[in-house]
Coordinates of C-alpha atoms and ligand atoms in Angstrom, one line a residue:
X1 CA 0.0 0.0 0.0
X2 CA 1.3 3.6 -1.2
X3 CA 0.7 5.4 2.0
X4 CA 1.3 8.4 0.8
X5 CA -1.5 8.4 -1.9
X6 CA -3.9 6.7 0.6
X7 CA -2.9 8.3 3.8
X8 CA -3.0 6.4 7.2
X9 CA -5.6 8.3 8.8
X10 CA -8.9 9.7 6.6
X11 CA -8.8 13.1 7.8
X12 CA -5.0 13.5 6.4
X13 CA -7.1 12.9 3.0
X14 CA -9.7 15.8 3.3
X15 CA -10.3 18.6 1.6
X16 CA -12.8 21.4 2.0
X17 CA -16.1 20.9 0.2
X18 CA -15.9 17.6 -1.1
X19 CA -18.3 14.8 -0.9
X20 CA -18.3 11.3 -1.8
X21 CA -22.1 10.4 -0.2
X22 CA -25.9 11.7 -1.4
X23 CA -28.5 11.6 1.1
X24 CA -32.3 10.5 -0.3
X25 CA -35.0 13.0 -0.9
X26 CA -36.2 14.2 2.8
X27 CA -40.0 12.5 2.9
X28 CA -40.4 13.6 6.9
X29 CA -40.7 17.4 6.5
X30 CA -38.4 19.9 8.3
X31 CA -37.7 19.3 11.8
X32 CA -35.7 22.4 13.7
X33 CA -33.3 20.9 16.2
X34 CA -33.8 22.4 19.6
X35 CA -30.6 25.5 20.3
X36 CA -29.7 23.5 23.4
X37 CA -28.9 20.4 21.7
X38 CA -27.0 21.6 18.6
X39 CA -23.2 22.2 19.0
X40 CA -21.6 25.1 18.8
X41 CA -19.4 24.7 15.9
X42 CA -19.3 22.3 13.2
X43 CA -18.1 18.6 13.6
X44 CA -14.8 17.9 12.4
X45 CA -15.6 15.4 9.5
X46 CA -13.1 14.5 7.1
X47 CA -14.5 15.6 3.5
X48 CA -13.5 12.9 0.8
X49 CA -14.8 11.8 -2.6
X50 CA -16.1 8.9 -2.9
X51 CA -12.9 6.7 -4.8
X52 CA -10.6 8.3 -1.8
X53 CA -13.0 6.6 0.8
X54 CA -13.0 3.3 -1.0
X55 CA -9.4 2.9 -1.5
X56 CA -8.8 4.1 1.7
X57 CA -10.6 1.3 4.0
X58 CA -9.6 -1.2 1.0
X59 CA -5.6 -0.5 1.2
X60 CA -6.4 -0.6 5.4
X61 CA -8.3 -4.0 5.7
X62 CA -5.6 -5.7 3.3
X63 CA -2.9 -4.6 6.6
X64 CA -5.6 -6.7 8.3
X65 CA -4.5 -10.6 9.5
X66 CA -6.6 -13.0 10.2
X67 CA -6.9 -17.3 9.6
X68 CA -8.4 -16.6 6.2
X69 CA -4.8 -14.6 5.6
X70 CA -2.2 -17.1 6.8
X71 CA -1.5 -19.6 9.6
X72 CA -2.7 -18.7 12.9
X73 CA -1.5 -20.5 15.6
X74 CA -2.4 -18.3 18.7
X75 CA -3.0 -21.0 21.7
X76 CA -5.8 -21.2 24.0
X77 CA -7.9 -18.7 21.5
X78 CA -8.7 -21.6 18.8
X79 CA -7.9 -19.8 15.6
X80 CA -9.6 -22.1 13.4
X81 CA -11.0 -22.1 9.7
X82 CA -14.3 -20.4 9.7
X83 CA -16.4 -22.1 6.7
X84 CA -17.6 -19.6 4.3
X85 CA -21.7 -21.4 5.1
X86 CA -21.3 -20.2 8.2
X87 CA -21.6 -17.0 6.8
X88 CA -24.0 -17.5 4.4
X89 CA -26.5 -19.4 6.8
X90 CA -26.8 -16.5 9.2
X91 CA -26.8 -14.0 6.1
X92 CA -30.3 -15.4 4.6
X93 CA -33.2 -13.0 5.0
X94 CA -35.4 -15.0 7.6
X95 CA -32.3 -15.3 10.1
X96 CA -30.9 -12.3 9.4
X97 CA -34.3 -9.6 9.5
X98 CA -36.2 -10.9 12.7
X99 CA -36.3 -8.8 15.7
X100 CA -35.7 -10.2 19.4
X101 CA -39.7 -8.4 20.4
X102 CA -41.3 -10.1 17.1
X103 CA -44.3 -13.0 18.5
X104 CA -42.6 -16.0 19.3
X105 CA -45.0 -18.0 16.4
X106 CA -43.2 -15.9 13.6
X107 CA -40.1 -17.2 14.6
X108 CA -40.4 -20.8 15.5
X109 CA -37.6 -21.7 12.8
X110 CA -35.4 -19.7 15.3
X111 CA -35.9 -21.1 18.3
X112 CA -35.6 -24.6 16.7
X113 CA -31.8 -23.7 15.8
X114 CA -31.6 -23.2 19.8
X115 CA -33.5 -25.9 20.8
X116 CA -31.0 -28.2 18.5
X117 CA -27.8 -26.3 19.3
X118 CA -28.6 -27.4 23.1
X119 CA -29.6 -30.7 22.7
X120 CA -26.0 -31.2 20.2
X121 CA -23.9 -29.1 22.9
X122 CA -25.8 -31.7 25.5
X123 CA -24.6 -34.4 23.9
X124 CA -21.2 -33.3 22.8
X125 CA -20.5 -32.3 26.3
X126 CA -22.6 -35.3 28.0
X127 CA -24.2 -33.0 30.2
X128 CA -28.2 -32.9 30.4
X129 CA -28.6 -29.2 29.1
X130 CA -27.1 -26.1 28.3
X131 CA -28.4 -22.5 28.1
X132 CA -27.3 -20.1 25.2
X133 CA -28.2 -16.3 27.3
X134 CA -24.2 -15.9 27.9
X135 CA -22.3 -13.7 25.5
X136 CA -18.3 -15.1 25.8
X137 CA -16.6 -17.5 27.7
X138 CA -15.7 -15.2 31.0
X139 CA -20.0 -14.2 30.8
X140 CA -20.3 -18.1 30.7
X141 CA -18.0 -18.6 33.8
X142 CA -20.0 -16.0 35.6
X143 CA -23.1 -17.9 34.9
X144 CA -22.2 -21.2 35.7
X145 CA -20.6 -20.1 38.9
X146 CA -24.0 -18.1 39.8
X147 CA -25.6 -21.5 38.9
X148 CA -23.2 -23.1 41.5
X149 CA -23.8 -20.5 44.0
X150 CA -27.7 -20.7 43.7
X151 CA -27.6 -24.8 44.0
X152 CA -25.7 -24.3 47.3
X153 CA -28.0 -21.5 48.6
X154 CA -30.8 -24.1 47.6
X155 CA -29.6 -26.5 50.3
X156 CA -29.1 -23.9 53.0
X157 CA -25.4 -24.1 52.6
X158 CA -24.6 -20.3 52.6
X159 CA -21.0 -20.6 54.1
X160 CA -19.5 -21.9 50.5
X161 CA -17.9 -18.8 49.5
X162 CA -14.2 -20.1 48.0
X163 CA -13.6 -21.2 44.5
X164 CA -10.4 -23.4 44.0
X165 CA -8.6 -22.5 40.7
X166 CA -5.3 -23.9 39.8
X167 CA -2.5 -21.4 39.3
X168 CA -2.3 -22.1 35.4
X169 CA -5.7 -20.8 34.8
X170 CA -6.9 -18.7 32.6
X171 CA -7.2 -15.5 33.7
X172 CA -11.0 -14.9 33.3
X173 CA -11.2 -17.7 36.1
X174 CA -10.4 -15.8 39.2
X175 CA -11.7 -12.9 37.9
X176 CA -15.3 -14.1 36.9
X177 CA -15.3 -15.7 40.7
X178 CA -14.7 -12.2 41.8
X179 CA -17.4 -10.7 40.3
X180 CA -19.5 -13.2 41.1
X181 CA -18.6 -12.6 45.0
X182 CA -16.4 -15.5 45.7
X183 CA -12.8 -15.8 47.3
X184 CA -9.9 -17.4 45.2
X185 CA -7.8 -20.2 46.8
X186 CA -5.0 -21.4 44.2
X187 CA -3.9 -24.8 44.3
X188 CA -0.6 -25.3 42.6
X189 CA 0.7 -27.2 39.8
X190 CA 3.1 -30.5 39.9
X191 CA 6.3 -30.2 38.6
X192 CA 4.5 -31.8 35.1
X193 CA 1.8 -29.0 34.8
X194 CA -0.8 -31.0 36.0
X195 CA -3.3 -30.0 39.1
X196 CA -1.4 -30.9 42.5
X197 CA -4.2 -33.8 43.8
X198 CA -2.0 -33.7 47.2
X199 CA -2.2 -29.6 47.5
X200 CA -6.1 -30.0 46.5
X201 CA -6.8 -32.5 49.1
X202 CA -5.8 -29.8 51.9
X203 CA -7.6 -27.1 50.4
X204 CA -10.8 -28.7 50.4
X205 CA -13.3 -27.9 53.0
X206 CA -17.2 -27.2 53.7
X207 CA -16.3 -23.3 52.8
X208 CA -15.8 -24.5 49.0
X209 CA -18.1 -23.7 46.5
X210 CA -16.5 -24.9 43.5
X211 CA -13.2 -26.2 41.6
X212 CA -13.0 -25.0 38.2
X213 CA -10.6 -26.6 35.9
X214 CA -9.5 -26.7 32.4
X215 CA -9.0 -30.2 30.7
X216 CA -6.9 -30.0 28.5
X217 CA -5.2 -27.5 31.0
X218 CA -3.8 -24.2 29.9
X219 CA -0.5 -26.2 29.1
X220 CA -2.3 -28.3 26.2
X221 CA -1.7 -31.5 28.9
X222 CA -4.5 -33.8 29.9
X223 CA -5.3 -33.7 33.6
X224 CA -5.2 -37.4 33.9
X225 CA -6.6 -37.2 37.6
X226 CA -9.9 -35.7 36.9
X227 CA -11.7 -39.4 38.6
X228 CA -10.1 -38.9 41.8
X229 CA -10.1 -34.7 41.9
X230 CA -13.9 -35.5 41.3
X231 CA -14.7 -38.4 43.6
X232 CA -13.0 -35.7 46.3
X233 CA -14.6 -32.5 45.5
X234 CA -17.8 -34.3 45.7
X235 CA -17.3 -35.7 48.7
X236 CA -16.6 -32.2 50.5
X237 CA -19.9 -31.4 48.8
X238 CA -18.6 -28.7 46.0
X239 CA -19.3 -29.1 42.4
X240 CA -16.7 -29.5 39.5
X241 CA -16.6 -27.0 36.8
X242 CA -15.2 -26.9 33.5
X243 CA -13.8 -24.6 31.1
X244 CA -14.7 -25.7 28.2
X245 CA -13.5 -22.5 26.0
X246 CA -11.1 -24.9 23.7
X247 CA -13.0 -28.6 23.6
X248 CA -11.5 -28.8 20.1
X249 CA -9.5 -31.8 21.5
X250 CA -12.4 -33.5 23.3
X251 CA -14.5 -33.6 20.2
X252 CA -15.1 -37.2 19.3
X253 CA -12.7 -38.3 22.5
X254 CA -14.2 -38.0 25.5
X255 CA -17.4 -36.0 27.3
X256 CA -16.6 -33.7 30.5
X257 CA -20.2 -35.1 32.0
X258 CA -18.7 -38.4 31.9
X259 CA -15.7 -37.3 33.9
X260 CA -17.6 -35.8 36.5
X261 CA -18.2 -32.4 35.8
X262 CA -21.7 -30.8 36.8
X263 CA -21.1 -27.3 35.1
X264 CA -19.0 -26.0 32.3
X265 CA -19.1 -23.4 29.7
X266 CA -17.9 -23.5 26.3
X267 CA -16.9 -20.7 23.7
X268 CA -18.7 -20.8 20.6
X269 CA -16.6 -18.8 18.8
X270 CA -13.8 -20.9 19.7
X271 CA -14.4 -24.4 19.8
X272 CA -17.2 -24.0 17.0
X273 CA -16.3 -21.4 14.6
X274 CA -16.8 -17.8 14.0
X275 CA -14.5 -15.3 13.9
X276 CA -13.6 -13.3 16.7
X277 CA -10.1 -11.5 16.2
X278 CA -10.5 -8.3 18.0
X279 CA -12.7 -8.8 20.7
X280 CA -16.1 -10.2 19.3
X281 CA -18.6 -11.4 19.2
X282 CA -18.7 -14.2 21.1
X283 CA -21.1 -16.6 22.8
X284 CA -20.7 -18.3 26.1
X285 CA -23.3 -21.3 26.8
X286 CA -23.1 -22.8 30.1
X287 CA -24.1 -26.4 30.5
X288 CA -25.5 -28.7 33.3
X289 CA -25.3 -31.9 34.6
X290 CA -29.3 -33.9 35.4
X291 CA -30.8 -32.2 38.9
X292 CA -29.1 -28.6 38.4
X293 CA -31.1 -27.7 35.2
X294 CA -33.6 -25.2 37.0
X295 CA -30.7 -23.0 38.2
X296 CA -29.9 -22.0 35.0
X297 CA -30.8 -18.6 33.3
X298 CA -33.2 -19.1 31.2
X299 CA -34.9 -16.2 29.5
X300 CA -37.5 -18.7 27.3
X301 CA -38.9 -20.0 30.6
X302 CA -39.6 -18.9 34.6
X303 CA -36.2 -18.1 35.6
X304 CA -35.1 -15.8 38.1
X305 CA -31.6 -15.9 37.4
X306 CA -31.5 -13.5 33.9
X307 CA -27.6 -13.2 32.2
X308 CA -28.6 -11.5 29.0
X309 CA -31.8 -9.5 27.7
X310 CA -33.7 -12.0 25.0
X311 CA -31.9 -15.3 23.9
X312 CA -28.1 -14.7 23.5
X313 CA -26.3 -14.1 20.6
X314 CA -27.9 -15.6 18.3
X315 CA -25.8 -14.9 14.6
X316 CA -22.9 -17.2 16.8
X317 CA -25.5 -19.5 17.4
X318 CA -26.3 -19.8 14.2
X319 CA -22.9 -20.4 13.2
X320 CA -22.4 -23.1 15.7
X321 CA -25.4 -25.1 14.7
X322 CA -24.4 -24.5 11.0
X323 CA -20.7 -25.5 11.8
X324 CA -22.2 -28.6 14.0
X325 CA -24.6 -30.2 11.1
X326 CA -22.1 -29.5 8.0
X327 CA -19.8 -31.8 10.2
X328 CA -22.1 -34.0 11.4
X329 CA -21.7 -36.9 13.7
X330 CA -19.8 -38.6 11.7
X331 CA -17.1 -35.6 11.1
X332 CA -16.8 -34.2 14.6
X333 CA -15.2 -37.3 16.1
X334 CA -12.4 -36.4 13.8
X335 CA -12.0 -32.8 15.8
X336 CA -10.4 -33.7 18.8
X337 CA -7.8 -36.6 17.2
X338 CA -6.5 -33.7 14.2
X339 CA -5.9 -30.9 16.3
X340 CA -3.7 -33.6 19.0
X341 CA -1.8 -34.8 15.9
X342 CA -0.9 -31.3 14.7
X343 CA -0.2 -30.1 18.0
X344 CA 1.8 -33.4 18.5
X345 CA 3.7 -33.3 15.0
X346 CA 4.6 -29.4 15.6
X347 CA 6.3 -30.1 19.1
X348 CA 7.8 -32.9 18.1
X349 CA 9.8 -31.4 15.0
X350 CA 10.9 -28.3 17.2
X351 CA 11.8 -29.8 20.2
X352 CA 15.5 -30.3 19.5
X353 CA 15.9 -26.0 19.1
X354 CA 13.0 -24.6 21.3
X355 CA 12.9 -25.6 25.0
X356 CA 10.0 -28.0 25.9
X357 CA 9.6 -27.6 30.0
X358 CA 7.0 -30.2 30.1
X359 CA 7.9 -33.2 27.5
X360 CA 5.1 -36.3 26.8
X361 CA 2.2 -36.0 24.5
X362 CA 0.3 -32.7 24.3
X363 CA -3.5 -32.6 23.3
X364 CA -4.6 -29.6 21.1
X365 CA -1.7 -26.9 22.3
X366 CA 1.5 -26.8 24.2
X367 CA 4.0 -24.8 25.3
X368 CA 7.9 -24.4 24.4
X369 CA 9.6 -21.8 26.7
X370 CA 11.6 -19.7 23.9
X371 CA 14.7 -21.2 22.1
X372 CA 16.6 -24.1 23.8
X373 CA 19.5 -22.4 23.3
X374 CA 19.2 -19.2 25.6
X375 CA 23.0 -18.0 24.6
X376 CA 21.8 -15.9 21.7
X377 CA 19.8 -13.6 24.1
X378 CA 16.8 -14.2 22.0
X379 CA 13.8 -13.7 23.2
X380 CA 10.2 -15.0 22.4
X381 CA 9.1 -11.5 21.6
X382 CA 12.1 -11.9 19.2
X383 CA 11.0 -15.0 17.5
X384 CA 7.7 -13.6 17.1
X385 CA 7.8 -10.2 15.6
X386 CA 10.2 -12.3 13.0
X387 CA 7.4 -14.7 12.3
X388 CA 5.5 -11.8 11.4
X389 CA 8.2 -11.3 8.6
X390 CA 7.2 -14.4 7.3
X391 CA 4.1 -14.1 6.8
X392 CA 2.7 -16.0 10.0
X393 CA 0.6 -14.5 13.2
X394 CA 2.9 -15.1 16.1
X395 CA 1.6 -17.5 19.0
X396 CA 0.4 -16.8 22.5
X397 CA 3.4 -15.3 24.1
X398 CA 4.5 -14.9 27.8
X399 CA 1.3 -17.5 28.7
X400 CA 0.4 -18.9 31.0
X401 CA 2.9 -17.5 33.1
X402 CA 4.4 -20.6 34.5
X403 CA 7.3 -19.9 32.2
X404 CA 9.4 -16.8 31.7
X405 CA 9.5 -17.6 27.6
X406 CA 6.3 -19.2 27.2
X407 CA 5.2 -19.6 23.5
X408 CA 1.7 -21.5 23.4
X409 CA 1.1 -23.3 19.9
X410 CA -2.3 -24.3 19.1
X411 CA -2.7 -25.1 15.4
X412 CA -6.4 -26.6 15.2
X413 CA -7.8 -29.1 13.3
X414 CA -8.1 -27.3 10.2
X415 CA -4.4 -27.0 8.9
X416 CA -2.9 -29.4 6.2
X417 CA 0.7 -30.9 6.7
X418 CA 2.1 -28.7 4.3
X419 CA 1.1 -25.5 5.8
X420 CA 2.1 -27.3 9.5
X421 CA 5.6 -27.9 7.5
X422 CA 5.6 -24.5 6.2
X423 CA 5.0 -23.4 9.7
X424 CA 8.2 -25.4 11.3
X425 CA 10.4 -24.9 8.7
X426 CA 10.2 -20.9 9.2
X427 CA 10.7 -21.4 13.1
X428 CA 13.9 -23.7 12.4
X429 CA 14.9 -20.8 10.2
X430 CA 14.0 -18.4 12.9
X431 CA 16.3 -20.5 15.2
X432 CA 19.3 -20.3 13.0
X433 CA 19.2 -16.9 12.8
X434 CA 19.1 -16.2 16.6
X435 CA 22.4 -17.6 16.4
X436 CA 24.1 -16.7 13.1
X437 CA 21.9 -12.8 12.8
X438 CA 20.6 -12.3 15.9
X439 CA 20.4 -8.0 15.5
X440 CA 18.0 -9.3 12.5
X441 CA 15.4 -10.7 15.3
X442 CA 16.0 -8.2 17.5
X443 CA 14.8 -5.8 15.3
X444 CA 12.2 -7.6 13.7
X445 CA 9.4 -7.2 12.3
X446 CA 10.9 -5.6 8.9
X447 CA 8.0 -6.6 6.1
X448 CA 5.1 -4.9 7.9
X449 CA 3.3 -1.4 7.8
X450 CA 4.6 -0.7 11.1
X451 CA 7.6 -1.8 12.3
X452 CA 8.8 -2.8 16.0
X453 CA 6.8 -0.7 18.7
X454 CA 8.2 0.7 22.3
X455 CA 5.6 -1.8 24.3
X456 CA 6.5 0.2 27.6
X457 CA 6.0 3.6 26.2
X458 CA 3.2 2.3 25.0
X459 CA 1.8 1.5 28.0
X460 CA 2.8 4.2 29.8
X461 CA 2.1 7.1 27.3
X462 CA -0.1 5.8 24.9
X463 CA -1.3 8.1 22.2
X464 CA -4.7 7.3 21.6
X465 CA -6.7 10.1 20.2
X466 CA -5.4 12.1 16.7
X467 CA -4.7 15.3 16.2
X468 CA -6.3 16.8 13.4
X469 CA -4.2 17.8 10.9
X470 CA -6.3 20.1 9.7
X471 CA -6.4 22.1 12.6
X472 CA -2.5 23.4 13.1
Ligands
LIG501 C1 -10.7 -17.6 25.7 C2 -10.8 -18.3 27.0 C3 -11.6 -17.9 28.0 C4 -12.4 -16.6 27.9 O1 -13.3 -16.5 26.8 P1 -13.8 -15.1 26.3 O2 -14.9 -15.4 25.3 O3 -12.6 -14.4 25.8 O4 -14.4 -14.3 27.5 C5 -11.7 -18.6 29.2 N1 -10.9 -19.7 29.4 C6 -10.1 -20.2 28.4 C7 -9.3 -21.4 28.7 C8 -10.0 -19.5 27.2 O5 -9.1 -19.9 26.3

């Protein structure tokens, strides 16, 4: 992009008196906006023609990455391939015009696609239902730990205020408890990343509302003592909970219901496909084992637990159910087994030149903790502002914060072997240069629009409004 004919910023492309829009005739009649409510002076609009304004958001949104760009392998965010029916689907006329007030007999076709995305989440999950009111994965932890709060209160037991979380969490875990009024108590890792059944043991007490746990954990490693950590947590009279924001690996391997969870959530827009670089949208359903259905929000029926105003987000929905049936039964089992063999095969083939704190097989992610050979100096933020060169979005870096390097890989399901070859090739390359170029990585990125950025002046002086030009 010529940045000079395009300009970064619109208003550096104005000029007084042009136009590039034409309003419709006026058919409401003249309506004099009250002297209190008008502003003093004039806003301060940029004033283009209509070509400038086209090329200019055209020559932006091609700076834009995303999985339909290039490989994506950002752990525990699910970056996966996001079919193009998914779009199509929500984009027809009698999803797409319909109104949350319209009478619910006008839009029975609607609530059928929520009564079958439940009843498929149900099953997936092997949990007895599931409500769809939540809007992301931290909204979904909120309501499945308001769930757990209101069984308790149910029995009388008031004095379950504590929510164990292990320290490799996500961070929306202890910060949904929070809001949803309850203390943290962190139960630490074994030296193999997995929950610490020993430090558990002593934290658990009648003051315990919940353990929530991730399985896969945030390390990509299956918590192989879920049985036991369930058989105890029961037995102290707390409830399991699971966050189910990745399942990708558990699709067509194994059910969190069947391991003894009673509550989980799961993000549609990861596990199930829509895309959601950026901060939306999102869709957070929180499921239930049999006997805790009535706690949950549900805005169909008598509930007085309400998350969300109407039914949820429904265009994810949509997208879910869409992605769900184009799979089908018969294609989802596939899910969980791809995205451990590409996690697997990546790990493997870069083992010997990153360092792997935790070896043994990985499910859908895992973790290397920058280069094994730490005499360069080279840095993870190194390696990934030089992937950017490349042509590849960098992964999770510096989480989970066990390690001081931490790169988390997560390729998904979706990727061929000759992109996942692609992929390792570039971060052998990357390897060999931290020791034969190294001021080439530290310097890196050189191929994008910007190049590296202060991150600490960043943070502490960030410029975040513009200047108008025009106004000097
Ligand atoms: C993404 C994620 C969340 C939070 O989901 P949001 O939709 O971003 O709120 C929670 N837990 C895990 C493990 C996640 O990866």
């Amino acid at each position: 992009m010529n940045n000079k004919l395009y300009g970064n910023l619109i208003f550096e492309l104005s000029h007084p008196g042009r136009k590039g829009y034409s309003l419709p005739d006026n058919k409401f009649g003249d309506y004099e906006v009250p002297a209190e409510m008008r502003r003093e002076n004039d806003a301060q609009l940029p004033e283009c023609d209509e070509m400038t304004v086209v090329r200019h958001y055209t020559n932006h949104s091609g700076n834009n990455f995303g999985v339909d760009n290039g490989f994506y392998p950002l752990g525990s965010c699910t970056m996966k391939y996001n079919p193009a029916i998914n779009e199509e689907i929500p984009g027809m006329a009698d999803f797409r015009d319909i109104h949350p007030l319209q009478p619910v007999d006008t839009v029975k076709g609607c609530l059928d696609v929520c009564a079958g995305l439940r009843k498929a989440l149900s099953e997936i999950a092997g949990l007895a239902d599931f409500t769809l009111n939540p809007f992301a994965g931290a909204h979904g932890e909120l309501t499945g730990l308001m769930v757990i709060r209101r069984y308790h209160e149910s029995r009388g037991d008031e004095k379950r205020t504590k929510v164990i979380v292990p320290n490799s969490a996500h961070g929306t875990n202890p910060a949904s408890a929070a809001v949803c009024g309850l203390e943290i108590v962190e139960v630490k890792s074994t030296a193999d990343g997995v929950v610490d059944v020993d430090d558990l043991r002593g934290l658990l007490d009648d003051t315990i509302a919940a353990v929530m746990m991730t399985n896969p954990n945030t390390l990509g490693l299956f918590e192989r003592n879920i049985p036991e950590i369930a058989k105890l947590v029961h037995e102290c009279g707390a409830l399991m909970y699971y966050d189910g924001a990745n399942l990708n690996p558990m699709l067509g391997a194994c059910r969190p219901g069947d391991m003894g969870f009673d509550v989980m959530h799961i993000n549609l827009h990861k596990t199930f496909s829509t895309p959601h670089g950026g901060g939306g949208p999102g869709s957070g359903p929180v499921g239930v084992r049999k006997g805790l259905e009535q706690f949950l929000p549900d805005n169909e029926h008598d509930s007085t637990l309400s998350v969300s105003p109407y039914h949820g987000n429904f265009g994810v929905i949509l997208k879910a159910y869409t992605y769900i049936l184009s799979l089908g039964k018969e294609y989802i089992k596939y899910v969980g087994p791809l995205a451990t063999l590409n996690a697997n095969y990546i790990k493997e083939s870069l083992k010997d030149v990153y360092e792997l704190p935790i070896a043994g097989l990985c499910k859908h992610e895992f973790v290397f903790n920058g280069l094994a050979d730490k005499s360069t100096g080279i840095t993870t933020m190194d390696v990934a502002k030089r992937l950017l060169d490349y042509g590849y979005h960098a992964p999770t870096i510096y989480f989970p914060l066990l390690f001081h390097e931490a790169m988390m890989i997560e390729p998904t399901e979706s990727e061929s072997k000759v992109t996942i070859d692609g992929f390792i090739e570039v971060m052998r390359k990357i390897a060999e240069e931290a020791k034969n170029e190294p001021e080439l990585l530290r310097s890196a990125p050189h191929n994008t629009p910007i190049g590296r950025v202060d991150d600490v002046l960043a943070a502490k002086h960030p410029v975040v409004t513009y200047k108008s030009m025009l106004n000097d």
